PDB file of C-alpha atoms in Angstrom:
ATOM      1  CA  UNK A   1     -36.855   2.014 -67.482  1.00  0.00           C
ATOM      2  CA  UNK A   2     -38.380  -1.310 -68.611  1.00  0.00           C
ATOM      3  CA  UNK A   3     -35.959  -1.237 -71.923  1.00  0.00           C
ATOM      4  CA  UNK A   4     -33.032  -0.263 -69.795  1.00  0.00           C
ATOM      5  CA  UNK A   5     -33.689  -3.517 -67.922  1.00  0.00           C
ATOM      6  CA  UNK A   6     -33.944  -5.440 -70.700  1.00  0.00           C
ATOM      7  CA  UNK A   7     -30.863  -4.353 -72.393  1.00  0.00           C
ATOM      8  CA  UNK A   8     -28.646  -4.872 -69.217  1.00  0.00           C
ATOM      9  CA  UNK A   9     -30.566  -8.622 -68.749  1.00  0.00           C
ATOM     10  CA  UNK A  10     -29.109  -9.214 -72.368  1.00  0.00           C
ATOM     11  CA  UNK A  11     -25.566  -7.341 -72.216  1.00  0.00           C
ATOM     12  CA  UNK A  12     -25.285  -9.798 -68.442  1.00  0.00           C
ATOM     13  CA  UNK A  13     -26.193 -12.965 -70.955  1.00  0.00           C
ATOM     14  CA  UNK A  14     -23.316 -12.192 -73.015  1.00  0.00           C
ATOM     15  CA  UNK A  15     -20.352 -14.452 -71.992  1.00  0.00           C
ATOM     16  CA  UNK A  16     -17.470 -11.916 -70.648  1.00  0.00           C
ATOM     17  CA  UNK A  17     -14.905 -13.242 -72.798  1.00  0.00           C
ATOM     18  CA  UNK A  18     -16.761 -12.138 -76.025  1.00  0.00           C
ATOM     19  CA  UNK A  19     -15.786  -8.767 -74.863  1.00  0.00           C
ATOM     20  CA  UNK A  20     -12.105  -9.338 -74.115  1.00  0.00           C
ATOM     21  CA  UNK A  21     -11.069 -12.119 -76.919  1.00  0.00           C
ATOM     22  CA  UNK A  22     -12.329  -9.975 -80.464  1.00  0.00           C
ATOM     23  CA  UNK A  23     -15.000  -9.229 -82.267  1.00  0.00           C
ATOM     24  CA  UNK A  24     -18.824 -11.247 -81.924  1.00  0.00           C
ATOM     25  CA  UNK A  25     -19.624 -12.814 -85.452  1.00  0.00           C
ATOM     26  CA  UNK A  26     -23.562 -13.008 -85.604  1.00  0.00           C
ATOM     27  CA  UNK A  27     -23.950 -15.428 -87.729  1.00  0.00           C
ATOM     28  CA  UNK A  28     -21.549 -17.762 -85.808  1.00  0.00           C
ATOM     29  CA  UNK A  29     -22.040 -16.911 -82.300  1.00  0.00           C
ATOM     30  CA  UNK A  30     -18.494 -18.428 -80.895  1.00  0.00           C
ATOM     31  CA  UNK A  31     -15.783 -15.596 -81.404  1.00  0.00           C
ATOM     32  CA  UNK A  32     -13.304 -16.688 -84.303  1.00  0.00           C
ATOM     33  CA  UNK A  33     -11.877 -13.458 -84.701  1.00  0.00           C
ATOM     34  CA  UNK A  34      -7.916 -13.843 -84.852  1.00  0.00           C
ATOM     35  CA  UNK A  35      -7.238 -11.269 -81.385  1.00  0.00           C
ATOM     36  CA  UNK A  36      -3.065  -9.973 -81.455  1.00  0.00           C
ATOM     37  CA  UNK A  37      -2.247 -12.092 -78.045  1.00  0.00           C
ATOM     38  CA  UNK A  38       0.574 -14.047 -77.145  1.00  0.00           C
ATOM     39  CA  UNK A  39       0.411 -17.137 -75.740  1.00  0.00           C
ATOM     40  CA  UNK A  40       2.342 -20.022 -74.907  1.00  0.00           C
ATOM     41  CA  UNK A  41       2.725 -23.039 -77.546  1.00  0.00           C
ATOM     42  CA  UNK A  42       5.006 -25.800 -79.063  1.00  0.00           C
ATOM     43  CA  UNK A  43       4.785 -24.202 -82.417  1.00  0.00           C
ATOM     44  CA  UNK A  44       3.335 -20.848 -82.850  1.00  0.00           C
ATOM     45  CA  UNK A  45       2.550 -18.328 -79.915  1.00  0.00           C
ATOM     46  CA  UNK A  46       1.211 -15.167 -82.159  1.00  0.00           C
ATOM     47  CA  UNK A  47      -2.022 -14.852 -82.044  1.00  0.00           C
ATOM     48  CA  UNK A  48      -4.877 -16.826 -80.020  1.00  0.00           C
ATOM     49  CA  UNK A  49      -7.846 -18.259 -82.276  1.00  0.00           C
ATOM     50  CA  UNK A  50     -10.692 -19.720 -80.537  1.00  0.00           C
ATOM     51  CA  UNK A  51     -13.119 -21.912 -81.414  1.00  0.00           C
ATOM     52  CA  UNK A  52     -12.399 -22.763 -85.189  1.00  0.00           C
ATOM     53  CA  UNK A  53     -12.356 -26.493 -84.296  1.00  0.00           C
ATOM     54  CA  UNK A  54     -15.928 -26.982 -84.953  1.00  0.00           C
ATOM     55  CA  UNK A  55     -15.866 -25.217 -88.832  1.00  0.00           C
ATOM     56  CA  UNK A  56     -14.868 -28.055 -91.137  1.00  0.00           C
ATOM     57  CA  UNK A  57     -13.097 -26.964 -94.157  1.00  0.00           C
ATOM     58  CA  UNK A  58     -14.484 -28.089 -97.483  1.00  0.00           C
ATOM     59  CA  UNK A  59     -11.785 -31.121 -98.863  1.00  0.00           C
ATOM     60  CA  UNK A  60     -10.817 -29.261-101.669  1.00  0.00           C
ATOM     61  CA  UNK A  61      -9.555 -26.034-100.055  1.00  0.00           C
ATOM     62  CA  UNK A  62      -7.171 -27.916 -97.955  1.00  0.00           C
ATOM     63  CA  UNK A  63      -5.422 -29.272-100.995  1.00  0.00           C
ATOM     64  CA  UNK A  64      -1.950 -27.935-101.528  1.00  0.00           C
ATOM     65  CA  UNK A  65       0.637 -29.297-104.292  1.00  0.00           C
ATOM     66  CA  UNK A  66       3.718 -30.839-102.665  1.00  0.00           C
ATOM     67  CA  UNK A  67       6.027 -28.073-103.494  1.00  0.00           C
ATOM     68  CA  UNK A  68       2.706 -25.886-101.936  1.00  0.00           C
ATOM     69  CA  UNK A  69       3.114 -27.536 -98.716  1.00  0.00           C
ATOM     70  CA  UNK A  70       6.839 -26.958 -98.476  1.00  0.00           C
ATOM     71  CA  UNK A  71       6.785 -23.490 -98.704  1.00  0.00           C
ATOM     72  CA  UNK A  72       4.151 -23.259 -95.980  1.00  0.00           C
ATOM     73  CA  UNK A  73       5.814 -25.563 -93.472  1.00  0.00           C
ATOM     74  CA  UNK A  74       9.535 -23.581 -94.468  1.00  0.00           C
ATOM     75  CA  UNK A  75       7.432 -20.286 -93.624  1.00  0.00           C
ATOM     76  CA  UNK A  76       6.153 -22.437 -90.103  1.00  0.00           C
ATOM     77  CA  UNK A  77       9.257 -23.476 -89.620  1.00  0.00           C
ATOM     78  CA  UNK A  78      11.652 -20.335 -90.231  1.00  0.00           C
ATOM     79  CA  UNK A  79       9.540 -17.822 -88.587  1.00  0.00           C
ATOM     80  CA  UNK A  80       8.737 -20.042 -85.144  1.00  0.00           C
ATOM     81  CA  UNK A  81      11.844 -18.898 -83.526  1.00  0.00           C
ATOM     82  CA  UNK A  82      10.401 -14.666 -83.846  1.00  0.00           C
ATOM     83  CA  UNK A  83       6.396 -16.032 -82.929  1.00  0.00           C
ATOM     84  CA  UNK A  84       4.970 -15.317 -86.189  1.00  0.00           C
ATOM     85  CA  UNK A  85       5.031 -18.752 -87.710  1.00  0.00           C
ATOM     86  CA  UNK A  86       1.301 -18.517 -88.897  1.00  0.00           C
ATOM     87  CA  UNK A  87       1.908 -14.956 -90.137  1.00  0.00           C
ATOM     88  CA  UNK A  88       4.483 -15.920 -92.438  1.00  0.00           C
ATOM     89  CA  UNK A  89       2.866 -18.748 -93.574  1.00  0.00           C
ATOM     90  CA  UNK A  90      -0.258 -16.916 -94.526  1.00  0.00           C
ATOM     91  CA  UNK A  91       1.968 -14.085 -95.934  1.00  0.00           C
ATOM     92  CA  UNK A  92       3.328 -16.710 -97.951  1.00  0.00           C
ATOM     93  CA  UNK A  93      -0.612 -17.962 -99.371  1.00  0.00           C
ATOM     94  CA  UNK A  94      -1.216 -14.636 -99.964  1.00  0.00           C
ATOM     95  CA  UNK A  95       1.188 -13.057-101.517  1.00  0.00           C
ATOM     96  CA  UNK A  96       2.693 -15.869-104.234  1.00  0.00           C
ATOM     97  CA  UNK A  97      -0.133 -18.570-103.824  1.00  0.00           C
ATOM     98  CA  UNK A  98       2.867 -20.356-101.551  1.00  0.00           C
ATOM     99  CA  UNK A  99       5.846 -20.245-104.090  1.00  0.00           C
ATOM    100  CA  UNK A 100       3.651 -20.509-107.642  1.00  0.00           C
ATOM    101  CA  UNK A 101       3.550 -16.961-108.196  1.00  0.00           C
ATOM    102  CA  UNK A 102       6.855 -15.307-107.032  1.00  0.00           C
ATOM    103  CA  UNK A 103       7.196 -12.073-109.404  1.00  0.00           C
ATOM    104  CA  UNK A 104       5.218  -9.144-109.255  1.00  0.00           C
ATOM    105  CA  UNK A 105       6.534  -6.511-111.850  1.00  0.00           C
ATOM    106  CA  UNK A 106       3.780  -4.021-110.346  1.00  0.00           C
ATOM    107  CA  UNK A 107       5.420  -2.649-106.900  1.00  0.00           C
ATOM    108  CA  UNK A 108       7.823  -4.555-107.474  1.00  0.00           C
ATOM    109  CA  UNK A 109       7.876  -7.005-105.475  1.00  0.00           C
ATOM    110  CA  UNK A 110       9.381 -10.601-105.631  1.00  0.00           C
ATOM    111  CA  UNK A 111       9.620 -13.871-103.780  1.00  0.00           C
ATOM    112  CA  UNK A 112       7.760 -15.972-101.543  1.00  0.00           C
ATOM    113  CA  UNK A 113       6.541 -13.111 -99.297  1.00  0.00           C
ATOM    114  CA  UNK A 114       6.762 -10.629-102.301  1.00  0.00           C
ATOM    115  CA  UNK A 115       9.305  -8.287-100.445  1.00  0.00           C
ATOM    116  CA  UNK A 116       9.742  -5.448-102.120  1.00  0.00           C
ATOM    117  CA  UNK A 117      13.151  -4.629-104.211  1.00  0.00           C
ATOM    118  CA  UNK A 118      14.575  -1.913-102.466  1.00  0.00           C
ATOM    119  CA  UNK A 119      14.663  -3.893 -99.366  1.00  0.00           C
ATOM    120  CA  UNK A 120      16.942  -6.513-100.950  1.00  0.00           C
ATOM    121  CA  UNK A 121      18.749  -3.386-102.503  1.00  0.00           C
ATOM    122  CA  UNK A 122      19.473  -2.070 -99.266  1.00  0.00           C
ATOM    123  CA  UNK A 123      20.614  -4.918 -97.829  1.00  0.00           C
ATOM    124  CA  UNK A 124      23.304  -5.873-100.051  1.00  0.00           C
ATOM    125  CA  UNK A 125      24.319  -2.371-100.068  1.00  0.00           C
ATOM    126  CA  UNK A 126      23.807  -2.043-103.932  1.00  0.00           C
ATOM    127  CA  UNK A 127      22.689   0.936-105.793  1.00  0.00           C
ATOM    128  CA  UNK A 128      19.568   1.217-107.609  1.00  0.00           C
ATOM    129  CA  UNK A 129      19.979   0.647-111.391  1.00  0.00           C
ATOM    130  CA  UNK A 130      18.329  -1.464-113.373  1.00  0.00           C
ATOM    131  CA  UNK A 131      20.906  -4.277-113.213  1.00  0.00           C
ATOM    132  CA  UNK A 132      20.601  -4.576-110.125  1.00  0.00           C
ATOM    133  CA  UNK A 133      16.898  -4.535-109.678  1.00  0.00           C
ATOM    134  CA  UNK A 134      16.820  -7.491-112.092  1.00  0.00           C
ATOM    135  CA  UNK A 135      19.326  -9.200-109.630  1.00  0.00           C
ATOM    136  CA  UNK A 136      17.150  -8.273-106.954  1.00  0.00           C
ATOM    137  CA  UNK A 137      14.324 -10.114-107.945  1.00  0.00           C
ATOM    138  CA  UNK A 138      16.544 -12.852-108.961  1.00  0.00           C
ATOM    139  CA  UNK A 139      17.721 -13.400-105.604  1.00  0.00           C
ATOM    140  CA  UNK A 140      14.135 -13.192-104.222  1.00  0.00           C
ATOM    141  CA  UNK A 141      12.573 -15.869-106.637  1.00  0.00           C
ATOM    142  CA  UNK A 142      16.146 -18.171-106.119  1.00  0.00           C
ATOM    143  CA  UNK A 143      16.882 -17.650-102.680  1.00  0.00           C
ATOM    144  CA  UNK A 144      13.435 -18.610-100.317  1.00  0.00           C
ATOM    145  CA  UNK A 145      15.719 -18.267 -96.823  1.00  0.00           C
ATOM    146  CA  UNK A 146      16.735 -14.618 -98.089  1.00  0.00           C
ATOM    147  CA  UNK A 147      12.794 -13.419 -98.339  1.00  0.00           C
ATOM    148  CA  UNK A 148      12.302 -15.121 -94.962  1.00  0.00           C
ATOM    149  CA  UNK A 149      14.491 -13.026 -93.300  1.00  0.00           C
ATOM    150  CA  UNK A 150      13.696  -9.264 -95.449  1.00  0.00           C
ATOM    151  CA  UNK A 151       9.890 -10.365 -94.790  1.00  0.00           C
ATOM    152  CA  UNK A 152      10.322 -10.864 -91.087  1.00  0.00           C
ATOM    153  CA  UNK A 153      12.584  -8.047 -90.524  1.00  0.00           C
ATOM    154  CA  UNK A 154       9.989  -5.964 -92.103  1.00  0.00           C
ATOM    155  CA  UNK A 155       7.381  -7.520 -89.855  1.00  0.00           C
ATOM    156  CA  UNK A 156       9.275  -6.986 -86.765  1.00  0.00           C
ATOM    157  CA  UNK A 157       9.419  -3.291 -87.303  1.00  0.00           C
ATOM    158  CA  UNK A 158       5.678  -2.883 -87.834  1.00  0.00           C
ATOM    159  CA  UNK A 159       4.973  -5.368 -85.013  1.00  0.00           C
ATOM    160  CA  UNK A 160       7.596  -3.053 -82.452  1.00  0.00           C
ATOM    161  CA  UNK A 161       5.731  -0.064 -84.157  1.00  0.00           C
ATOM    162  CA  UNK A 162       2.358  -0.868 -83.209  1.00  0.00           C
ATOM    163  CA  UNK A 163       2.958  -2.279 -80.017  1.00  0.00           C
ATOM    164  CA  UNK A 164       2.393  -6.104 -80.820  1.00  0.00           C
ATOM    165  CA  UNK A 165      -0.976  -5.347 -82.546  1.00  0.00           C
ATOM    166  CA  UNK A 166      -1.060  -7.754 -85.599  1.00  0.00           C
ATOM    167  CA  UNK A 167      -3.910  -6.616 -87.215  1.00  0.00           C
ATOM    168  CA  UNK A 168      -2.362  -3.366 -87.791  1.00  0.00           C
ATOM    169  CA  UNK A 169       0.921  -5.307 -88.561  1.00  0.00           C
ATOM    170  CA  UNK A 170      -0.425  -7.410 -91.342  1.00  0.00           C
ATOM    171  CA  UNK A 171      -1.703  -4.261 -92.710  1.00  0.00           C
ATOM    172  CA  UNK A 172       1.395  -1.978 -92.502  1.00  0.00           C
ATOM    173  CA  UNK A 173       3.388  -4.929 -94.312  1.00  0.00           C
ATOM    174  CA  UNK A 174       1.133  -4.578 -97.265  1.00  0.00           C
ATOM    175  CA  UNK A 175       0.103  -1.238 -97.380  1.00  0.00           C
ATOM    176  CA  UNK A 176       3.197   0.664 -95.935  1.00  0.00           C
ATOM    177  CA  UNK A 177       3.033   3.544 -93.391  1.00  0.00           C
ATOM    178  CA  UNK A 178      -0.415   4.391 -93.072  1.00  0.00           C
ATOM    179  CA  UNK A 179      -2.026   0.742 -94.076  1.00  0.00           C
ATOM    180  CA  UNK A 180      -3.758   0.684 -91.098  1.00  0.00           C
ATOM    181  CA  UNK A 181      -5.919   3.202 -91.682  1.00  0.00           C
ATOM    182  CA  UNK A 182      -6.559   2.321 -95.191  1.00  0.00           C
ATOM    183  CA  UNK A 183      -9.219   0.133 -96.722  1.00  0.00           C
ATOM    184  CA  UNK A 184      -6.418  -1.810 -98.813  1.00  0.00           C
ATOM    185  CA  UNK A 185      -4.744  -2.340 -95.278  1.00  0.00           C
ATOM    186  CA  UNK A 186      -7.566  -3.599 -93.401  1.00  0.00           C
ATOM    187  CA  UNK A 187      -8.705  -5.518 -96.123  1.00  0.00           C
ATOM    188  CA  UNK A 188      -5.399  -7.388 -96.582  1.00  0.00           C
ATOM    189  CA  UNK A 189      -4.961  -7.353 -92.399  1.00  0.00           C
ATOM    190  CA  UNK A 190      -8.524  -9.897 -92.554  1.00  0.00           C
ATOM    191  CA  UNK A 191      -7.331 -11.569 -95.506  1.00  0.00           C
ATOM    192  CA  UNK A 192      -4.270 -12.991 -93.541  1.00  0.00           C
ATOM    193  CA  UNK A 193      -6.338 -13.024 -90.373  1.00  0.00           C
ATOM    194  CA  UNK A 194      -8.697 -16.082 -92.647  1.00  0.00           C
ATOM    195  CA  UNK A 195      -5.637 -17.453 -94.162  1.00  0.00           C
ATOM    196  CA  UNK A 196      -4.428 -18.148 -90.540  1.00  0.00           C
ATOM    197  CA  UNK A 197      -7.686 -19.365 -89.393  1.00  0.00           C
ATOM    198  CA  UNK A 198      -7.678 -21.757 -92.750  1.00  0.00           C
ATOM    199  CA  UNK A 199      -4.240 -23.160 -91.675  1.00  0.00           C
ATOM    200  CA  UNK A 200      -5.312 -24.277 -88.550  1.00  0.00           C
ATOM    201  CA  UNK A 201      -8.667 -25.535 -89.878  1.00  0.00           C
ATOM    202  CA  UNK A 202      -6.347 -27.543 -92.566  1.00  0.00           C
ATOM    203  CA  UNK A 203      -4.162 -28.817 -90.519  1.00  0.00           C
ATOM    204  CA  UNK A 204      -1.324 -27.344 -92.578  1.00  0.00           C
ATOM    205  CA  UNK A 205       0.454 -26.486 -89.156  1.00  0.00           C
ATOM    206  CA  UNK A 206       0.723 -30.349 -88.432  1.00  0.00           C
ATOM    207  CA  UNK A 207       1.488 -32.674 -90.677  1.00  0.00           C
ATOM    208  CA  UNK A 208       2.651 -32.680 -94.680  1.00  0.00           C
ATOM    209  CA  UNK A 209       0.501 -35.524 -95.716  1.00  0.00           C
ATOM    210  CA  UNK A 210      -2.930 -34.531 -97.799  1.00  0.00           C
ATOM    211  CA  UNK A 211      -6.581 -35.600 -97.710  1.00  0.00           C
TER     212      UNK A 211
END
């Protein structure tokens, strides 16, 4: 009886919110876990992170070339208008290291938000040879505004799908159907999760000048 009175003493200590707003990170004991909300905001109303203020980035992760920082505020920028401005933007870090790495031969995959090629094959209505793979992935690396749009349409879908739920989002945008119940999924679900909390932390959401 004395342990049960304990335990309930300690669970009643716990701050409610903790319980509602994501995950408790013991070694930081303010939640900073990225929770699939949406909330009102100038620029991006996706997700709700909370207290990230108070982490200061090292200097040298916040640096970004010029042509780094474009892509990221385009991705801000294009993507505001469906609430996933941050999404896209880490997408965008992730997948091509914001513009620098724009062809992967592997899935393949191409662009700014490495969209795959049947995507851009189905929506020119062109049929799959190699020609027209190779002008698939042209149009990716060339045309930024075209994998904006295939990379948010694909996002929408999983978003509808999983009834706003990001994390499982971010996940099925990577690792297709079942992603989110994967360990490639989840994995690339936190990855964009810390890329979002890094923007913010950055300040790559608010201005275009560097440290």
């Amino acid at each position: 009886m004395k342990n049960l009175f304990t335990s309930l003493l300690i669970i009643s200590m716990i701050p409610f919110g903790m319980f509602i707003s994501g995950r408790i990170d013991t070694a930081n004991p303010k939640p900073v876990y990225v929770e699939p909300i949406t909330e009102s905001g100038v620029v991006e109303r996706e997700v709700q992170i909370e207290s990230v203020t108070h982490l200061a980035p090292v200097p040298e992760e916040c640096k970004l070339t010029d042509d780094q920082m474009s892509k990221v505020k385009f991705s801000i920028d294009y993507a505001q208008e469906y609430d996933m401005s941050y999404t896209l933007a880490a997408i965008a870090l992730k997948e091509s290291n914001a513009g620098r790495w724009k062809v992967n031969i592997q899935d393949p995959s191409g662009g700014l938000y490495h969209v795959t090629l049947d995507k851009v094959l189905t929506y020119y209505g062109w049929e799959k040879t190699p020609f027209n793979l190779n002008r698939a992935m042209q149009r990716l690396v060339d045309n930024d505004t075209l994998a904006a749009e295939l990379a948010v349409k694909e996002l929408l879908f999983w978003k509808d799908l999983n009834s706003g739920n990001w994390l499982d989002t971010w996940a099925n945008y990577n690792a297709g159907t079942h992603g989110k119940n994967t360990t490639r999924g989840k994995q690339y679900a936190e990855d964009i999760r810390q890329l979002i909390v890094k923007i913010k932390q950055c300040g790559w959401d608010e201005t275009n000048d560097q440290a």
